[in-house]
Coordinates of C-alpha atoms and ligand atoms in Angstrom, one line a residue:
M1 CA 18.6 7.6 177.3
C2 CA 21.3 6.3 175.0
G3 CA 23.5 3.5 176.0
I4 CA 27.3 3.6 175.5
V5 CA 29.8 0.9 175.7
A6 CA 33.6 0.7 175.1
Y7 CA 35.9 -2.3 175.2
L8 CA 39.7 -2.8 175.5
G9 CA 41.2 -6.3 176.1
Q10 CA 42.5 -9.3 174.3
K11 CA 39.3 -10.6 172.9
T12 CA 37.6 -9.6 169.6
A13 CA 35.8 -6.4 170.5
Q14 CA 32.9 -6.5 168.1
P15 CA 30.8 -9.3 169.6
I16 CA 31.4 -7.9 173.1
L17 CA 30.2 -4.5 172.0
I18 CA 27.1 -5.9 170.4
E19 CA 26.3 -8.0 173.4
G20 CA 26.7 -4.9 175.6
L21 CA 24.5 -2.9 173.3
K22 CA 21.8 -5.5 173.5
R23 CA 21.9 -5.3 177.3
L24 CA 21.6 -1.5 177.1
E25 CA 19.0 -1.4 174.3
Y26 CA 16.3 -0.5 176.8
R27 CA 18.0 2.9 177.2
G28 CA 17.3 3.9 173.6
Y29 CA 16.6 2.0 170.4
D30 CA 16.2 4.3 167.4
S31 CA 19.7 3.9 165.9
A32 CA 22.9 2.1 166.8
G33 CA 26.6 1.9 165.8
V34 CA 30.1 0.6 166.5
A35 CA 33.6 2.0 166.0
L36 CA 36.6 -0.4 165.9
L37 CA 40.2 0.5 165.8
S38 CA 41.7 -1.6 163.0
N39 CA 45.4 -1.3 162.1
G40 CA 45.5 2.4 163.1
V41 CA 42.2 3.3 161.3
I42 CA 38.9 3.9 162.9
K43 CA 36.1 1.8 161.2
I44 CA 32.6 3.0 161.9
K45 CA 29.4 1.1 161.1
K46 CA 26.0 2.6 162.0
T47 CA 22.4 2.5 161.0
S48 CA 19.0 3.7 162.0
G49 CA 16.9 1.0 163.8
R50 CA 17.7 -1.5 166.5
I51 CA 20.8 -3.5 167.3
A52 CA 19.5 -6.3 165.1
A53 CA 19.6 -3.8 162.1
L54 CA 23.2 -3.0 163.1
E55 CA 24.2 -6.6 163.2
A56 CA 22.9 -7.1 159.7
I57 CA 25.4 -4.6 158.3
L58 CA 28.5 -5.5 160.3
D59 CA 31.6 -7.1 158.8
K60 CA 32.9 -10.4 160.1
P61 CA 34.6 -9.8 163.5
Q62 CA 38.4 -9.6 163.3
A63 CA 40.5 -11.1 166.0
N64 CA 43.0 -8.2 165.8
E65 CA 40.3 -5.6 166.5
T66 CA 40.3 -5.6 170.3
L67 CA 39.4 -2.0 171.0
G68 CA 36.1 -0.3 170.1
L69 CA 33.0 1.7 171.0
G70 CA 29.3 1.1 170.7
H71 CA 26.1 3.2 171.0
T72 CA 22.4 2.7 171.1
R73 CA 20.5 6.0 170.6
W74 CA 17.4 7.8 171.8
A75 CA 17.4 10.9 169.6
T76 CA 17.6 14.4 171.0
H77 CA 19.3 16.5 168.4
G78 CA 18.7 15.3 164.8
V79 CA 16.3 12.7 163.5
P80 CA 17.2 9.0 164.1
N81 CA 18.9 8.3 160.8
Q82 CA 22.3 6.8 159.7
I83 CA 24.2 10.0 159.7
N84 CA 23.0 11.2 163.1
A85 CA 23.7 7.7 164.7
H86 CA 26.8 7.4 166.9
P87 CA 29.7 6.8 166.9
H88 CA 30.7 10.2 165.4
A89 CA 34.1 10.8 163.9
D90 CA 35.8 14.2 163.9
Y91 CA 36.7 16.0 160.7
T92 CA 40.2 14.5 160.6
G93 CA 39.0 10.9 161.0
K94 CA 41.4 10.4 164.0
I95 CA 38.8 10.7 166.8
A96 CA 35.5 8.7 167.4
V97 CA 33.0 9.5 170.1
V98 CA 29.9 7.9 171.6
H99 CA 27.8 10.1 173.8
N100 CA 24.9 10.0 176.2
G101 CA 23.6 13.5 177.3
I102 CA 23.1 16.9 175.8
I103 CA 25.6 19.6 174.9
E104 CA 23.8 22.8 175.6
N105 CA 26.3 25.2 174.0
Y106 CA 26.7 23.0 170.9
S107 CA 25.5 25.7 168.5
T108 CA 28.0 28.3 169.7
L109 CA 30.8 25.8 169.6
K110 CA 29.7 24.6 166.1
T111 CA 29.7 28.1 164.7
W112 CA 33.1 28.8 166.2
L113 CA 34.6 25.5 164.8
Q114 CA 33.0 26.2 161.4
N115 CA 34.7 29.6 161.4
E116 CA 37.9 27.8 162.0
G117 CA 37.2 25.8 158.8
V118 CA 35.8 22.6 160.4
T119 CA 33.1 20.9 158.5
F120 CA 30.1 19.0 160.0
V121 CA 28.0 16.2 158.5
S122 CA 25.3 15.5 161.1
D123 CA 22.7 17.5 163.0
T124 CA 23.9 16.2 166.4
D125 CA 25.4 18.0 169.4
T126 CA 27.8 15.0 169.7
E127 CA 29.6 15.8 166.5
V128 CA 30.7 19.0 168.1
I129 CA 32.5 17.1 170.9
A130 CA 34.2 14.9 168.3
N131 CA 35.3 17.9 166.3
L132 CA 36.4 19.9 169.3
I133 CA 38.6 17.0 170.5
G134 CA 39.9 16.6 166.9
Y135 CA 40.6 20.3 166.7
F136 CA 42.6 20.4 169.9
Y137 CA 44.4 17.2 168.9
E138 CA 45.4 18.7 165.6
K139 CA 46.4 22.1 167.0
C140 CA 48.2 20.7 170.0
D141 CA 51.3 22.8 170.8
A142 CA 50.7 24.9 167.7
G143 CA 50.3 28.1 169.7
E144 CA 50.1 29.6 173.2
R145 CA 46.3 28.7 173.6
T146 CA 46.9 25.1 172.7
R147 CA 50.0 24.5 174.7
K148 CA 49.9 21.0 176.4
P149 CA 51.7 20.3 179.7
Q150 CA 55.0 18.5 179.1
G151 CA 54.7 14.8 179.3
Q152 CA 50.9 14.6 179.1
N153 CA 49.5 12.3 176.5
R154 CA 48.2 14.4 173.5
F155 CA 44.9 12.5 173.2
E156 CA 44.2 12.9 176.9
W157 CA 45.0 16.6 176.8
A158 CA 42.8 17.2 173.7
V159 CA 39.8 15.5 175.5
Q160 CA 40.4 17.7 178.6
R161 CA 40.6 20.9 176.6
A162 CA 37.5 20.0 174.6
L163 CA 35.5 19.2 177.7
Q164 CA 36.5 22.4 179.4
E165 CA 34.6 24.3 176.6
V166 CA 31.5 22.2 176.8
H167 CA 28.4 23.0 178.8
G168 CA 25.8 20.3 179.4
T169 CA 25.7 16.6 180.3
Y170 CA 27.8 13.7 179.0
G171 CA 28.8 10.2 179.4
L172 CA 31.4 9.7 176.8
G173 CA 33.5 6.9 175.3
I174 CA 36.3 8.2 173.0
L175 CA 38.9 6.6 170.7
C176 CA 41.9 8.0 168.9
A177 CA 43.3 6.3 165.8
D178 CA 46.9 7.1 166.9
C179 CA 46.4 5.3 170.3
P180 CA 45.8 1.6 169.5
D181 CA 45.7 0.5 173.1
M182 CA 43.7 3.2 174.8
F183 CA 40.2 4.7 175.2
I184 CA 38.9 7.5 177.4
G185 CA 35.7 7.8 179.3
A186 CA 34.3 11.0 180.8
K187 CA 31.2 11.8 182.8
K188 CA 29.1 14.8 183.8
G189 CA 25.5 14.3 184.6
S190 CA 25.1 11.0 182.7
P191 CA 26.1 7.7 184.3
L192 CA 29.3 6.0 183.4
I193 CA 30.9 2.8 184.9
L194 CA 34.2 1.1 184.1
G195 CA 34.2 -2.7 184.6
V196 CA 37.6 -4.1 185.3
S197 CA 38.7 -7.7 185.0
E198 CA 42.0 -9.4 184.2
G199 CA 43.6 -7.4 181.3
E200 CA 40.1 -6.4 180.1
Y201 CA 38.1 -3.2 180.5
I202 CA 34.5 -2.5 179.6
L203 CA 33.0 1.0 180.0
A204 CA 29.2 1.3 179.9
S205 CA 26.3 3.5 180.8
D206 CA 25.1 0.9 183.3
A207 CA 26.2 -2.2 184.9
A208 CA 23.9 -4.4 182.8
A209 CA 26.5 -4.3 180.0
I210 CA 29.4 -5.2 182.4
I211 CA 28.1 -7.9 184.7
E212 CA 28.7 -10.7 182.2
H213 CA 32.4 -9.8 182.3
T214 CA 33.1 -8.7 185.8
A215 CA 31.5 -7.7 189.1
K216 CA 34.3 -5.2 189.9
A217 CA 33.5 -1.7 188.7
L218 CA 34.6 1.9 189.0
Y219 CA 31.8 4.4 189.3
L220 CA 32.9 7.8 187.8
S221 CA 31.7 11.0 189.4
D222 CA 30.8 14.2 187.5
N223 CA 33.7 16.1 185.8
E224 CA 35.9 13.0 186.0
M225 CA 37.5 11.0 183.2
V226 CA 39.1 7.6 183.1
I227 CA 42.1 6.9 180.8
V228 CA 42.2 3.2 180.0
T229 CA 45.3 1.6 178.4
A230 CA 46.5 -2.0 177.9
D231 CA 48.6 -1.4 181.1
G232 CA 45.8 -0.3 183.4
F233 CA 43.7 2.8 184.1
H234 CA 43.9 6.1 185.9
T235 CA 41.3 8.7 186.8
K236 CA 41.5 12.5 186.7
T237 CA 39.2 15.4 186.7
I238 CA 38.8 17.2 183.4
D239 CA 41.0 19.9 184.9
N240 CA 43.9 17.4 185.1
I241 CA 43.9 16.7 188.8
A242 CA 44.5 13.1 189.7
V243 CA 41.7 11.3 191.5
T244 CA 42.1 8.1 193.5
K245 CA 39.0 5.8 193.3
S246 CA 38.4 2.3 194.4
L247 CA 36.6 -0.5 192.7
E248 CA 33.1 -1.4 194.0
N249 CA 31.0 -4.5 193.6
I250 CA 28.2 -4.6 191.2
E251 CA 25.3 -5.7 193.3
F252 CA 23.2 -7.7 190.9
S253 CA 23.6 -10.9 188.9
L254 CA 23.3 -11.8 185.2
E255 CA 20.3 -13.9 186.0
Q256 CA 18.4 -10.9 187.3
I257 CA 18.7 -9.1 183.9
E258 CA 17.9 -12.2 181.7
L259 CA 14.4 -13.1 180.6
G260 CA 14.4 -16.7 181.8
S261 CA 11.1 -18.3 180.8
F262 CA 9.3 -15.0 180.4
K263 CA 8.4 -13.5 177.1
H264 CA 9.1 -9.9 178.2
H265 CA 11.0 -8.1 180.9
M266 CA 7.8 -6.3 181.9
L267 CA 6.0 -9.5 182.6
K268 CA 8.9 -10.9 184.4
E269 CA 9.1 -7.8 186.6
I270 CA 5.4 -7.8 187.3
F271 CA 5.7 -11.4 188.5
E272 CA 8.8 -10.6 190.5
Q273 CA 6.9 -8.2 192.7
P274 CA 6.3 -10.6 195.6
K275 CA 10.0 -11.3 195.7
A276 CA 11.1 -7.7 195.1
L277 CA 8.9 -6.5 198.0
T278 CA 10.1 -9.3 200.3
T279 CA 13.7 -8.2 199.6
C280 CA 12.8 -4.5 199.9
M281 CA 11.2 -5.0 203.3
G282 CA 13.5 -7.8 204.5
G283 CA 15.4 -6.8 207.6
R284 CA 13.4 -3.6 207.6
I285 CA 10.1 -4.6 209.1
D286 CA 10.1 -6.6 212.3
P287 CA 6.5 -7.6 213.0
Q288 CA 7.6 -9.5 216.2
N289 CA 9.0 -6.4 217.8
D290 CA 6.7 -3.9 216.1
R291 CA 9.7 -2.1 214.7
I292 CA 10.8 -0.7 211.4
H293 CA 14.5 -0.3 210.7
L294 CA 15.5 2.1 207.9
G295 CA 19.2 2.2 208.3
G296 CA 19.9 4.6 205.5
V297 CA 17.8 7.4 207.1
N298 CA 18.1 6.5 210.7
D299 CA 20.1 9.5 211.6
Y300 CA 17.4 11.8 210.1
L301 CA 14.3 10.2 211.7
R302 CA 14.7 12.0 215.0
A303 CA 14.7 15.4 213.2
M304 CA 11.9 14.3 210.9
T305 CA 9.7 13.6 213.9
H306 CA 9.4 17.4 214.3
I307 CA 9.2 18.5 210.7
K308 CA 6.4 20.8 209.5
R309 CA 6.2 19.8 205.9
L310 CA 7.3 17.1 203.4
I311 CA 7.7 17.7 199.7
I312 CA 7.9 14.6 197.5
T313 CA 9.3 15.2 194.0
A314 CA 9.6 12.7 191.2
C315 CA 8.5 12.0 187.6
G316 CA 6.1 9.6 185.9
T317 CA 5.4 6.4 187.8
A318 CA 7.7 7.5 190.6
F319 CA 5.5 10.6 190.9
H320 CA 2.4 8.4 191.2
A321 CA 4.2 6.5 194.0
G322 CA 4.8 9.9 195.6
L323 CA 1.1 10.8 195.4
V324 CA 0.4 7.6 197.3
G325 CA 3.1 8.7 199.8
E326 CA 1.3 12.0 200.3
F327 CA -1.8 10.1 201.6
L328 CA 0.4 7.9 203.7
F329 CA 2.3 10.7 205.4
E330 CA -0.8 12.7 206.0
Q331 CA -3.0 9.9 207.2
M332 CA -0.6 7.9 209.1
A333 CA 1.9 10.5 210.5
R334 CA -0.2 13.7 210.2
I335 CA 2.6 15.5 208.3
I336 CA 1.5 18.1 205.7
T337 CA 2.8 16.7 202.4
E338 CA 2.9 17.9 198.8
T339 CA 3.9 15.9 195.8
E340 CA 5.3 17.8 192.9
Y341 CA 6.5 16.9 189.4
A342 CA 10.3 17.3 189.6
S343 CA 10.2 19.1 186.2
E344 CA 7.8 21.8 187.7
F345 CA 9.4 21.9 191.1
R346 CA 12.8 22.8 189.8
Y347 CA 11.5 25.9 188.0
R348 CA 8.8 27.2 190.3
N349 CA 11.1 29.0 192.8
P350 CA 9.9 26.7 195.5
I351 CA 9.3 27.9 199.1
I352 CA 11.3 25.8 201.4
E353 CA 11.0 27.0 205.0
D354 CA 12.8 25.6 208.0
G355 CA 11.4 22.3 209.0
T356 CA 10.8 21.1 205.4
T357 CA 12.2 17.8 204.2
V358 CA 12.3 16.8 200.6
I359 CA 12.0 13.2 199.4
A360 CA 13.1 12.5 195.8
I361 CA 11.9 9.2 194.3
S362 CA 13.5 7.6 191.3
Q363 CA 14.0 4.0 190.0
S364 CA 17.0 4.8 187.9
G365 CA 18.4 7.5 190.1
E366 CA 19.4 9.3 186.9
T367 CA 16.3 11.2 185.8
A368 CA 17.5 14.7 184.9
D369 CA 14.5 16.6 186.2
T370 CA 14.5 14.8 189.6
L371 CA 18.3 15.3 189.9
A372 CA 17.8 19.0 189.2
A373 CA 15.0 19.2 191.8
V374 CA 17.3 17.6 194.4
E375 CA 20.0 20.2 193.7
Q376 CA 17.4 22.9 193.8
A377 CA 16.1 21.7 197.2
K378 CA 19.6 21.4 198.6
E379 CA 20.5 24.9 197.5
R380 CA 17.6 26.1 199.5
G381 CA 18.7 24.4 202.6
A382 CA 16.4 21.4 202.7
T383 CA 17.4 18.0 203.9
V384 CA 16.9 15.8 200.9
L385 CA 16.2 12.1 201.1
G386 CA 16.3 9.7 198.2
I387 CA 14.2 6.6 197.5
V388 CA 16.1 5.1 194.7
N389 CA 16.6 1.6 193.1
V390 CA 19.9 1.9 191.3
V391 CA 22.7 1.7 193.9
G392 CA 25.4 4.4 193.4
S393 CA 23.3 6.4 190.9
S394 CA 23.5 10.1 190.6
I395 CA 20.4 10.8 192.8
A396 CA 21.5 8.3 195.4
R397 CA 24.8 10.2 195.6
A398 CA 23.3 13.7 195.5
T399 CA 20.8 13.2 198.3
D400 CA 21.8 13.6 202.0
A401 CA 20.6 10.1 202.9
G402 CA 18.1 7.6 201.6
V403 CA 16.5 4.2 201.3
Y404 CA 17.3 1.9 198.4
L405 CA 14.4 -0.1 197.0
H406 CA 16.5 -3.3 196.5
A407 CA 13.9 -4.4 194.0
G408 CA 16.6 -5.7 191.6
P409 CA 17.3 -4.3 188.1
E410 CA 14.2 -3.1 186.2
I411 CA 14.8 -3.5 182.5
G412 CA 11.3 -3.2 181.0
V413 CA 10.7 0.5 180.0
A414 CA 7.4 0.5 181.8
S415 CA 8.1 0.7 185.5
T416 CA 6.2 -1.9 187.6
K417 CA 8.1 -3.5 190.5
A418 CA 9.8 -0.2 191.2
F419 CA 6.4 1.4 191.8
T420 CA 5.3 -1.2 194.4
A421 CA 8.7 -1.1 196.1
Q422 CA 8.6 2.7 196.2
V423 CA 5.2 2.6 197.8
A424 CA 6.5 -0.1 200.3
V425 CA 9.4 2.2 201.3
L426 CA 7.1 5.2 201.7
T427 CA 4.8 3.1 203.8
M428 CA 7.6 1.9 206.1
L429 CA 8.8 5.5 206.5
A430 CA 5.2 6.8 207.2
I431 CA 4.6 4.0 209.7
E432 CA 7.9 4.7 211.5
L433 CA 7.2 8.4 211.6
S434 CA 3.7 7.9 212.9
R435 CA 5.1 5.8 215.7
R436 CA 7.7 8.4 216.5
R437 CA 5.2 11.2 216.3
L438 CA 2.9 9.3 218.7
V439 CA 0.0 9.5 216.3
S440 CA -1.2 6.0 217.1
S441 CA 1.1 3.1 218.1
D442 CA -1.7 0.5 217.8
E443 CA -2.3 1.5 214.3
A444 CA 1.5 1.3 213.6
T445 CA 1.5 -2.2 215.0
R446 CA -1.4 -3.2 212.8
Y447 CA 0.2 -1.7 209.7
I448 CA 3.5 -3.4 210.3
K449 CA 1.8 -6.8 210.6
E450 CA -0.4 -6.2 207.5
L451 CA 2.6 -4.9 205.4
A452 CA 4.4 -8.2 206.0
K453 CA 1.4 -10.0 204.3
I454 CA 1.5 -7.9 201.1
P455 CA 4.0 -10.1 199.0
D456 CA 1.7 -13.2 199.5
K457 CA -1.3 -11.2 198.6
I458 CA 0.3 -10.0 195.4
S459 CA 1.1 -13.6 194.5
Q460 CA -2.6 -14.3 194.8
I461 CA -3.5 -11.5 192.4
L462 CA -0.9 -12.7 189.8
K463 CA -2.9 -15.9 189.5
Q464 CA -5.5 -13.9 187.6
S465 CA -3.2 -12.9 184.8
E466 CA -5.1 -15.1 182.3
H467 CA -8.5 -13.8 183.4
I468 CA -7.2 -10.2 183.0
R469 CA -5.9 -11.1 179.5
T470 CA -9.4 -12.2 178.5
I471 CA -10.8 -8.8 179.7
A472 CA -8.1 -7.0 177.7
Q473 CA -9.0 -9.1 174.7
A474 CA -12.7 -8.3 175.0
N475 CA -11.9 -4.5 175.0
I476 CA -8.9 -4.4 172.8
N477 CA -10.6 -2.4 170.0
Q478 CA -11.6 0.4 172.3
N479 CA -9.3 3.4 171.8
N480 CA -10.3 5.4 174.9
W481 CA -10.3 4.1 178.4
L482 CA -10.9 5.7 181.8
F483 CA -9.3 4.7 185.1
L484 CA -11.1 5.8 188.2
G485 CA -10.3 5.6 191.9
R486 CA -10.9 7.6 195.1
G487 CA -8.7 8.5 198.0
I488 CA -5.4 6.6 198.0
N489 CA -6.5 4.6 195.0
Y490 CA -6.7 7.7 192.8
P491 CA -2.9 7.7 192.2
V492 CA -3.3 4.0 191.3
A493 CA -5.9 5.0 188.6
L494 CA -3.3 7.5 187.3
E495 CA -0.7 4.8 187.2
G496 CA -3.1 2.4 185.4
A497 CA -3.8 4.9 182.7
L498 CA -0.1 5.7 182.3
K499 CA 0.8 2.0 181.9
L500 CA -1.9 1.5 179.2
K501 CA -0.9 4.6 177.3
E502 CA 2.8 4.0 177.2
I503 CA 2.9 0.4 176.0
S504 CA -0.4 -0.2 174.2
Y505 CA -0.7 3.4 172.7
I506 CA -4.4 3.5 173.8
H507 CA -5.6 6.8 175.0
A508 CA -6.4 6.6 178.7
E509 CA -7.2 9.0 181.5
G510 CA -6.8 8.5 185.2
L511 CA -9.2 10.5 187.4
P512 CA -10.6 10.8 190.9
A513 CA -13.9 9.0 190.3
A514 CA -16.0 11.9 191.7
E515 CA -14.4 14.3 189.3
M516 CA -15.8 12.5 186.3
K517 CA -19.2 14.3 186.5
H518 CA -17.4 17.7 186.2
G519 CA -16.5 17.1 182.6
P520 CA -14.9 13.8 181.6
I521 CA -18.3 12.0 181.7
A522 CA -19.0 13.6 178.4
L523 CA -16.5 11.2 176.9
I524 CA -18.5 8.1 177.8
V525 CA -20.1 6.3 174.9
D526 CA -21.5 2.9 174.4
G527 CA -18.8 0.2 175.2
M528 CA -16.1 2.6 176.5
P529 CA -14.1 0.7 179.2
A530 CA -14.0 2.4 182.6
V531 CA -11.7 0.7 185.1
F532 CA -12.8 1.3 188.6
I533 CA -10.9 0.6 191.8
A534 CA -13.7 -0.1 194.2
T535 CA -12.1 -2.0 197.0
N536 CA -13.5 -2.0 200.6
G537 CA -13.0 1.3 202.4
P538 CA -14.8 4.4 203.6
Q539 CA -15.6 5.6 200.1
Y540 CA -16.9 2.3 198.7
D541 CA -20.6 3.5 198.6
K542 CA -19.6 6.7 196.9
I543 CA -17.7 4.9 194.1
I544 CA -20.7 2.6 193.5
G545 CA -22.6 5.8 192.7
N546 CA -19.8 6.7 190.1
I547 CA -20.0 3.2 188.6
C548 CA -23.8 3.7 188.2
E549 CA -23.2 6.9 186.3
V550 CA -21.0 5.1 183.8
R551 CA -23.3 2.2 183.4
A552 CA -26.3 4.6 182.8
R553 CA -24.3 5.9 179.8
K554 CA -23.5 2.4 178.5
G555 CA -19.9 2.4 179.5
K556 CA -18.3 -1.0 180.2
T557 CA -17.2 -1.3 183.8
I558 CA -14.1 -3.3 184.7
I559 CA -14.0 -3.4 188.5
V560 CA -11.1 -4.1 190.8
A561 CA -12.9 -5.1 194.1
T562 CA -12.1 -6.8 197.4
E563 CA -12.3 -10.6 197.4
G564 CA -15.6 -12.0 198.7
N565 CA -17.6 -8.8 197.9
D566 CA -20.7 -10.2 196.2
H567 CA -22.5 -6.9 196.4
I568 CA -20.5 -5.5 193.6
K569 CA -21.2 -8.2 191.0
P570 CA -24.3 -6.7 189.4
Y571 CA -22.3 -3.5 188.8
A572 CA -19.4 -5.1 187.0
D573 CA -19.2 -6.1 183.3
Y574 CA -15.8 -7.6 184.3
L575 CA -14.7 -8.3 187.8
I576 CA -11.1 -8.6 189.2
T577 CA -10.5 -9.3 192.9
V578 CA -7.7 -8.5 195.3
P579 CA -7.3 -9.8 198.8
D580 CA -8.6 -7.5 201.6
A581 CA -6.1 -5.1 203.2
P582 CA -6.3 -1.9 205.2
E583 CA -7.2 0.9 202.8
L584 CA -3.8 2.7 203.1
L585 CA -1.9 -0.5 202.0
Q586 CA -4.2 -1.2 199.1
P587 CA -2.2 0.5 196.3
M588 CA 0.4 -2.2 196.3
L589 CA -2.4 -4.7 195.5
T590 CA -4.8 -2.7 193.3
V591 CA -2.0 -1.6 190.9
I592 CA -1.2 -5.3 190.0
P593 CA -4.3 -6.0 187.8
L594 CA -3.8 -2.6 186.0
Q595 CA -0.1 -3.5 185.2
L596 CA -1.3 -6.9 183.8
M597 CA -4.1 -5.2 181.9
A598 CA -1.7 -2.8 180.2
Y599 CA 0.8 -5.7 179.5
H600 CA -1.8 -8.0 177.9
A601 CA -3.4 -5.1 175.9
A602 CA 0.0 -4.2 174.4
V603 CA 0.8 -7.8 173.5
L604 CA -2.6 -8.3 172.0
R605 CA -2.1 -5.1 169.9
G606 CA 1.2 -6.5 168.7
H607 CA 3.5 -4.0 170.3
D608 CA 7.1 -4.4 171.6
V609 CA 6.2 -4.2 175.3
D610 CA 9.8 -3.7 176.5
K611 CA 10.7 -1.1 174.0
P612 CA 7.6 1.2 173.5
R613 CA 7.8 3.8 170.7
N614 CA 9.5 7.1 171.5
L615 CA 10.4 6.1 175.1
A616 CA 13.6 5.1 176.9
K617 CA 14.2 3.7 180.3
S618 CA 16.0 6.5 182.0
V619 CA 15.3 10.1 181.0
T620 CA 18.6 11.8 181.5
V621 CA 17.7 14.8 179.4
E622 CA 15.3 17.7 180.3
Ligands
LIG701 C1 6.6 4.8 183.3 C2 8.0 5.1 183.6 C3 8.4 6.5 183.7 C4 9.4 6.7 184.9 C5 9.9 8.1 185.0 C6 10.8 8.3 186.1 O1 6.4 3.4 183.3 O2 8.8 4.2 183.7 O3 7.3 7.4 183.9 O4 8.7 6.4 186.1 O5 10.6 8.4 183.8 O6 11.9 7.5 186.1 P1 12.8 7.2 187.4 O7 11.9 6.5 188.4 O8 13.9 6.4 186.9 O9 13.2 8.5 187.9

């Protein structure tokens, strides 16, 4: 939520900031702005709307402006208008700030500053940070309470003093008009990375804005700040204790975050799934030797062999992957498993007895609720494992151990390849635990062999994209859809409904198919689309009954069934097929047509698929 970028180097800053903001735009896109230091004066340009709207109001780039900040916003405090857009200047005009996060005590601090005579112009929490820094900068050494240690840079000290007063989360980029060759970055709870190349520094919320310039980066930890000058950089805590950090390699390439021949990142990522799963499982499944190697959690597997209970916690699509995981751990490894929304888990005073392991799932690794659930579980003594895509992210760092998805960067706001990779990791873990718990080694062998075939089977399904587009087209004027599945395909129905809602703005509900008759069947009217997942499995006959109930009420049935099943044809107004697979592995296949359906429906309705309204890619606020 919100993307921030800062640049210091020899090049003209403005185009670099704009390019960086475009790469971060998926983090928030309701307003944008830049601040440039120009001959000792901070120049700010900002507007509501997207980066393109910002570009339209910018002045010609000036070669002497080599230091600046940029921001793309997802509004929390204050409506998305020009005044509330970042960067925010302080009341003296000497400080400019871009911020990602939420300042929880902003109202107390604002009242205190107002009593000190400071005026505010916006409704944001961020302006409080700008004014606090400005206040300490102005009052530096004016009295006992504002005495700065001898020799410390005044701007650096003012930032530290301000951050010591602040409660909440922040990723910050900060400029001072009196410091022409310097910016400061600070982090608590929101991601912040400094890219470092020859005489050039670029600070950003994520590596997507950095990779074009350098693959060498410094990942800040919470309560740390980085002071960047023309001569180099150093890191400290906000309490002024020096911290030594080393540069790490950014793991992905520019090509991975570019659209290539695809119209949208979402479509590219749907089509990347065979490759993403191959990479995710590469070196981890070994069908020849019947083994699964999960290096990241290896040290924990022995203990997990004896656990009594698993709790999976996550949000949104990752939560749906967790629900699939619940079936996998229970059916394959016979471990009692509960999946909980992280936002609920963190506040429900959870009971964590001895022998409970918690698994947190997150694509971004930055989701605030999931991170808080991890902290909560750790405080209660649980071992916490992470299943995360973004390497080095907050959840990856906070968990005891984990398995990275290695699905490559996911830019489209609607999560697709992360879901299938999350399910693949959960499946590998469940198979390995089933083997170690001696549930059934023959079954484990069969699952390992079948898992290896999943990427090719996904490629087969992707060939039906055009067919799925015609189904979406035929139903595009329907404003209510149902998604129905049973057993392990029930979470897939939830995921299909979420995908359709979030990018095409069509109301959709996902349900266990048998639950329909307990209420939702009242919704069915002539022509209402009901998407059934009716693949081969023990509940196939039961779901045929549910399909008949919809048809009897003139609903339109869109059925995802197993290839070669002719029996189902008379029940389907529209039929999509997936290759056969053991029931427990089907979610990685059955979700693909639903992703494509949502994508095509959104495009047909004329929506911006990669930037759906009101959403942002990583939800770093509560
Ligand atoms: C839906 C979607 C969201 C995320 C959720 C959790 O398409 O993308 O529901 O799944 O915000 O995000 P992560 O996985 O980053 O924790």
